[in-house]
Amino acid sequence: GILIQEKGDNPFIPAPPRQIILEEYTGILPYAKSEQLDPPFLLAEYSPFGFKFLTVDHWHTDNWYFPGHGGSKYKTCGTYFYWGCLNQIAHPGQAQVDKKKHNCGRATCPVCSDTWLVVTTNKISHRIEESVKVLKSWGWTRTRPIHVTVNPPISVQEILKKVKKYNKIRRYAQHLAKKAGFRGGSIIYHPYRERCADCGGKILFKKNKCADCAGTDIVWYWSPHFHLFGFGWITNTKKISEKYGWVIKNHGVRDSIGGTAFYQLTHCGIHDGKHAVTWFGILHYSKMKIDPPPKTDAEFE
């Protein structure tokens, strides 16, 4: 049997785990880098800061990971040290000592990826929120951030299994998004989608259960797509789909960029040498200058 986690009503607070028997889903333990081909999908458990693989087929997907599954950490990650001032001359009989935690802040680290999630979410929220002010100063009236997904056809999904083509395909996704009226924002790559482990049905967002059988156990399968957060007025999606084979979906206005960004980052694609989040269009770094956000408490650990 394999211990997996049922998802609760709140996507950020996991329900207690339960034991189920999935004999056919044999695989390897979390965090291991392997070229094992068994099986061609991912069985996962949900935690407050992302998903943990229970079976991993990295060869099948050219080593695309979820955050926290890079398979390596530094020896000091998660350990504590003390930092302070022991200058007895300046302040006799007194000392200041603070307890700090070693934190590499890398997305791939199985110990410190939680910090990466918080920091990256904060950066996305800050840039989007500050860009609203800039756009209004430019005379824009449609300044409410929207969430859009760009879905490649199956032929392109097969090409994406080789990471060397990723940058070119991501730029093409951005190009088609602009054709549909998306003016600019962030883009996050998702190599996988979730489905019901029992019947293969769709998992309802927020309800965290299968639309068909109401099951709460999930598996992840290869189905690459892109999530965009930014600004624009989406049109002509049907024409784009008929002409190019790509499906663009407008998920509407996002009242909480932070909540949406955090959730998307928990299961985004992580790969050595590739940025998990990039900016394009009017929000590209060369087009809009915005000061970085103040550091969070997590960054000071």
XYZ file of C-alpha atoms in Angstrom:
301
model
C 0.000 0.000 0.000
C 0.953 3.617 -0.438
C 0.228 6.415 2.001
C -1.349 9.327 0.179
C -3.063 12.461 1.363
C -6.701 13.366 0.872
C -7.274 17.020 0.024
C -9.526 18.898 2.424
C -11.999 21.705 1.767
C -9.248 24.306 2.117
C -6.566 23.767 -0.565
C -3.912 25.211 1.753
C -4.761 23.020 4.774
C -4.360 19.297 4.116
C -6.689 16.716 5.577
C -5.250 13.801 7.582
C -3.640 11.103 5.415
C -5.214 7.721 4.891
C -3.939 4.396 3.627
C -5.067 2.975 0.289
C -3.878 0.036 -1.762
C -2.551 0.842 -5.221
C -0.557 -2.231 -6.144
C -0.282 -1.261 -9.805
C 1.180 2.147 -8.925
C 4.593 0.877 -7.890
C 7.365 3.418 -8.085
C 10.129 5.095 -6.097
C 10.228 7.220 -2.994
C 9.930 11.016 -3.056
C 12.903 13.283 -3.802
C 14.969 10.650 -5.673
C 16.345 11.443 -9.106
C 15.745 8.425 -11.280
C 15.316 7.306 -14.865
C 12.870 4.585 -13.931
C 9.983 4.298 -16.415
C 7.412 2.999 -13.967
C 4.733 4.443 -14.275
C 4.092 7.226 -16.879
C 2.194 9.395 -14.392
C 2.668 10.834 -10.927
C 0.875 9.798 -7.764
C 1.145 12.649 -5.294
C 0.148 13.886 -1.878
C -0.795 17.473 -1.062
C 0.822 19.554 1.645
C 0.360 23.209 2.660
C 3.392 24.159 0.560
C 2.955 22.048 -2.541
C 2.757 18.518 -3.801
C 5.031 15.598 -2.963
C 5.651 12.872 -5.511
C 5.016 9.306 -4.438
C 5.898 7.915 -7.849
C 8.199 9.784 -10.189
C 8.931 9.305 -13.864
C 11.521 12.005 -14.533
C 12.866 10.374 -17.684
C 9.413 10.520 -19.241
C 9.267 14.293 -18.691
C 12.949 15.234 -19.106
C 13.434 16.003 -15.398
C 10.635 18.519 -14.800
C 9.962 18.627 -11.063
C 7.454 20.094 -8.686
C 8.966 22.591 -6.194
C 10.887 20.779 -3.487
C 11.669 17.702 -5.569
C 15.080 18.529 -7.002
C 16.557 15.693 -4.978
C 19.366 17.638 -3.307
C 19.884 19.944 -0.360
C 22.835 21.550 1.329
C 24.067 20.010 4.577
C 23.075 23.132 6.488
C 19.521 23.459 5.080
C 17.010 23.560 7.920
C 19.656 23.708 10.641
C 19.945 26.610 13.063
C 22.731 29.017 13.937
C 23.069 32.010 16.244
C 23.809 35.557 15.193
C 24.335 38.559 17.409
C 26.629 41.016 19.116
C 28.951 40.075 21.963
C 30.696 43.433 22.294
C 31.115 43.605 26.083
C 33.056 46.862 25.840
C 30.217 48.765 24.156
C 27.527 47.276 26.421
C 28.973 45.584 29.525
C 26.989 42.636 30.826
C 24.696 42.585 27.794
C 24.530 40.686 24.526
C 22.131 40.322 21.627
C 21.716 36.823 20.216
C 19.208 35.829 17.510
C 18.413 32.294 16.427
C 18.456 31.929 12.628
C 17.778 29.047 10.279
C 19.960 28.164 7.322
C 17.779 28.546 4.233
C 19.055 28.256 0.660
C 15.745 29.503 -0.759
C 15.979 27.301 -3.866
C 12.863 26.003 -5.587
C 14.430 22.556 -5.973
C 15.407 22.092 -2.323
C 13.228 19.576 -0.438
C 13.811 21.531 2.786
C 13.806 25.203 1.749
C 11.374 25.308 -1.184
C 8.651 26.610 1.160
C 10.597 29.857 1.393
C 10.877 30.027 -2.392
C 7.090 29.657 -2.691
C 6.405 32.503 -0.268
C 9.045 34.829 -1.716
C 8.055 34.201 -5.347
C 4.363 34.679 -4.569
C 5.208 37.971 -2.895
C 7.195 39.121 -5.935
C 4.365 38.290 -8.348
C 1.750 40.016 -6.181
C 3.917 43.090 -5.732
C 4.719 43.512 -9.429
C 1.092 43.049 -10.492
C -0.251 45.418 -7.822
C 2.331 48.112 -8.567
C 1.790 47.758 -12.317
C -1.891 48.636 -11.815
C -0.777 52.047 -10.533
C 1.534 52.518 -13.514
C -1.124 51.519 -16.043
C -3.628 53.927 -14.500
C -1.039 56.695 -14.792
C -0.784 55.792 -18.498
C -4.518 56.314 -18.875
C -5.557 52.661 -18.928
C -9.093 51.865 -17.792
C -8.953 48.043 -17.872
C -6.517 47.485 -15.049
C -8.042 44.521 -13.212
C -5.650 41.536 -13.395
C -6.880 38.462 -15.264
C -5.886 34.793 -15.275
C -5.436 33.076 -18.654
C -4.272 29.584 -19.609
C -2.603 28.734 -22.916
C -2.819 25.055 -23.871
C -0.674 23.583 -26.674
C -1.912 20.828 -29.005
C -0.855 17.218 -28.392
C 1.879 17.434 -31.038
C 3.530 20.297 -29.145
C 3.037 18.532 -25.813
C 5.188 15.709 -27.136
C 7.904 18.172 -28.186
C 7.868 19.714 -24.700
C 9.052 16.421 -23.243
C 12.506 17.564 -24.375
C 13.481 20.627 -22.396
C 15.703 22.056 -25.158
C 12.555 23.193 -27.004
C 10.939 24.770 -23.954
C 12.053 28.401 -24.389
C 10.959 28.528 -28.019
C 7.543 27.045 -27.254
C 7.031 29.344 -24.260
C 7.736 32.376 -26.448
C 5.245 31.073 -29.003
C 2.627 30.711 -26.252
C 3.266 34.349 -25.330
C 2.917 35.326 -28.998
C -0.493 33.639 -29.286
C -1.637 35.166 -25.987
C -0.851 38.609 -27.396
C -2.848 37.756 -30.519
C -5.792 37.029 -28.228
C -5.460 40.428 -26.539
C -3.263 39.671 -23.528
C -0.999 42.708 -23.210
C 1.497 41.404 -20.691
C 2.150 39.803 -17.332
C 3.753 36.739 -15.778
C 3.820 33.259 -17.276
C 4.150 30.041 -15.255
C 4.673 26.632 -16.837
C 2.795 23.543 -15.642
C 4.050 20.203 -16.997
C 1.244 18.194 -15.352
C -2.487 18.192 -14.652
C -4.360 16.426 -11.882
C -7.143 13.886 -12.190
C -9.024 11.429 -10.014
C -7.000 8.363 -9.044
C -10.140 6.220 -8.977
C -11.963 7.036 -12.225
C -9.727 9.520 -14.067
C -12.301 12.299 -13.757
C -11.652 16.019 -13.390
C -10.796 17.376 -9.927
C -13.014 20.340 -9.072
C -10.985 23.366 -7.983
C -11.622 24.497 -4.378
C -13.982 21.560 -3.772
C -10.958 19.245 -4.155
C -12.953 16.240 -5.251
C -13.729 14.401 -8.465
C -16.568 15.825 -10.536
C -17.678 12.308 -11.507
C -17.230 10.018 -8.488
C -16.550 12.570 -5.699
C -13.219 10.844 -4.983
C -10.492 12.876 -3.279
C -7.361 10.929 -4.301
C -5.369 12.426 -7.160
C -2.790 11.466 -9.750
C -0.757 13.791 -11.957
C -0.217 13.156 -15.662
C 1.792 14.809 -18.440
C -0.274 17.641 -19.932
C 1.877 20.786 -20.307
C 0.248 24.225 -20.358
C 0.949 27.816 -19.329
C -0.697 30.059 -16.718
C -0.657 33.816 -17.321
C -1.441 36.600 -14.851
C -1.664 40.134 -16.139
C -3.723 42.506 -18.213
C -5.695 42.545 -21.423
C -9.049 41.919 -23.083
C -9.230 38.373 -24.440
C -10.878 37.851 -27.849
C -10.601 35.643 -30.963
C -9.776 32.499 -28.992
C -11.911 30.328 -31.276
C -10.159 31.619 -34.396
C -6.756 31.058 -32.804
C -7.709 27.517 -31.833
C -8.952 26.699 -35.336
C -5.890 28.194 -37.030
C -3.066 27.177 -34.683
C -4.495 24.302 -32.617
C -3.749 26.060 -29.327
C -6.561 26.581 -26.809
C -6.624 29.866 -24.881
C -8.979 30.156 -21.914
C -9.816 33.318 -20.021
C -10.496 32.463 -16.374
C -11.527 36.009 -15.608
C -10.571 38.693 -13.148
C -8.498 37.688 -10.118
C -9.351 39.505 -6.906
C -6.489 37.746 -5.102
C -3.361 37.560 -7.216
C -1.391 36.248 -4.235
C -3.739 33.341 -3.573
C -3.919 32.350 -7.231
C -0.181 32.731 -7.790
C 0.685 30.716 -4.692
C -1.551 27.830 -5.715
C -0.145 27.764 -9.260
C 3.429 27.858 -7.961
C 2.884 24.830 -5.703
C 2.786 22.561 -8.767
C 4.648 24.569 -11.399
C 7.468 23.145 -13.488
C 10.963 23.380 -12.015
C 14.009 22.586 -14.133
C 17.693 23.417 -13.819
C 18.518 26.501 -15.881
C 14.884 27.528 -16.430
C 12.973 30.296 -14.686
C 9.749 29.165 -13.043
C 8.256 32.630 -13.600
C 8.993 34.998 -16.477
C 7.501 38.354 -17.470
C 6.616 39.513 -20.967
C 4.723 42.192 -22.882
C 4.098 45.472 -21.105
C 5.233 43.950 -17.805
C 8.608 42.819 -19.126
C 11.434 44.226 -17.037
C 12.605 46.355 -19.969
C 9.130 47.859 -20.471
C 8.049 48.627 -16.916
C 10.416 49.519 -14.089
C 9.088 48.598 -10.648
C 11.122 48.505 -7.458
C 11.331 45.036 -5.877
C 9.191 44.323 -2.810
C 10.656 44.552 0.693
C 12.107 41.300 1.940
C 9.791 38.939 3.769
C 10.527 37.402 7.157
C 11.243 34.097 5.402
C 14.156 35.679 3.538
C 15.756 36.775 6.795
C 15.812 33.252 8.244
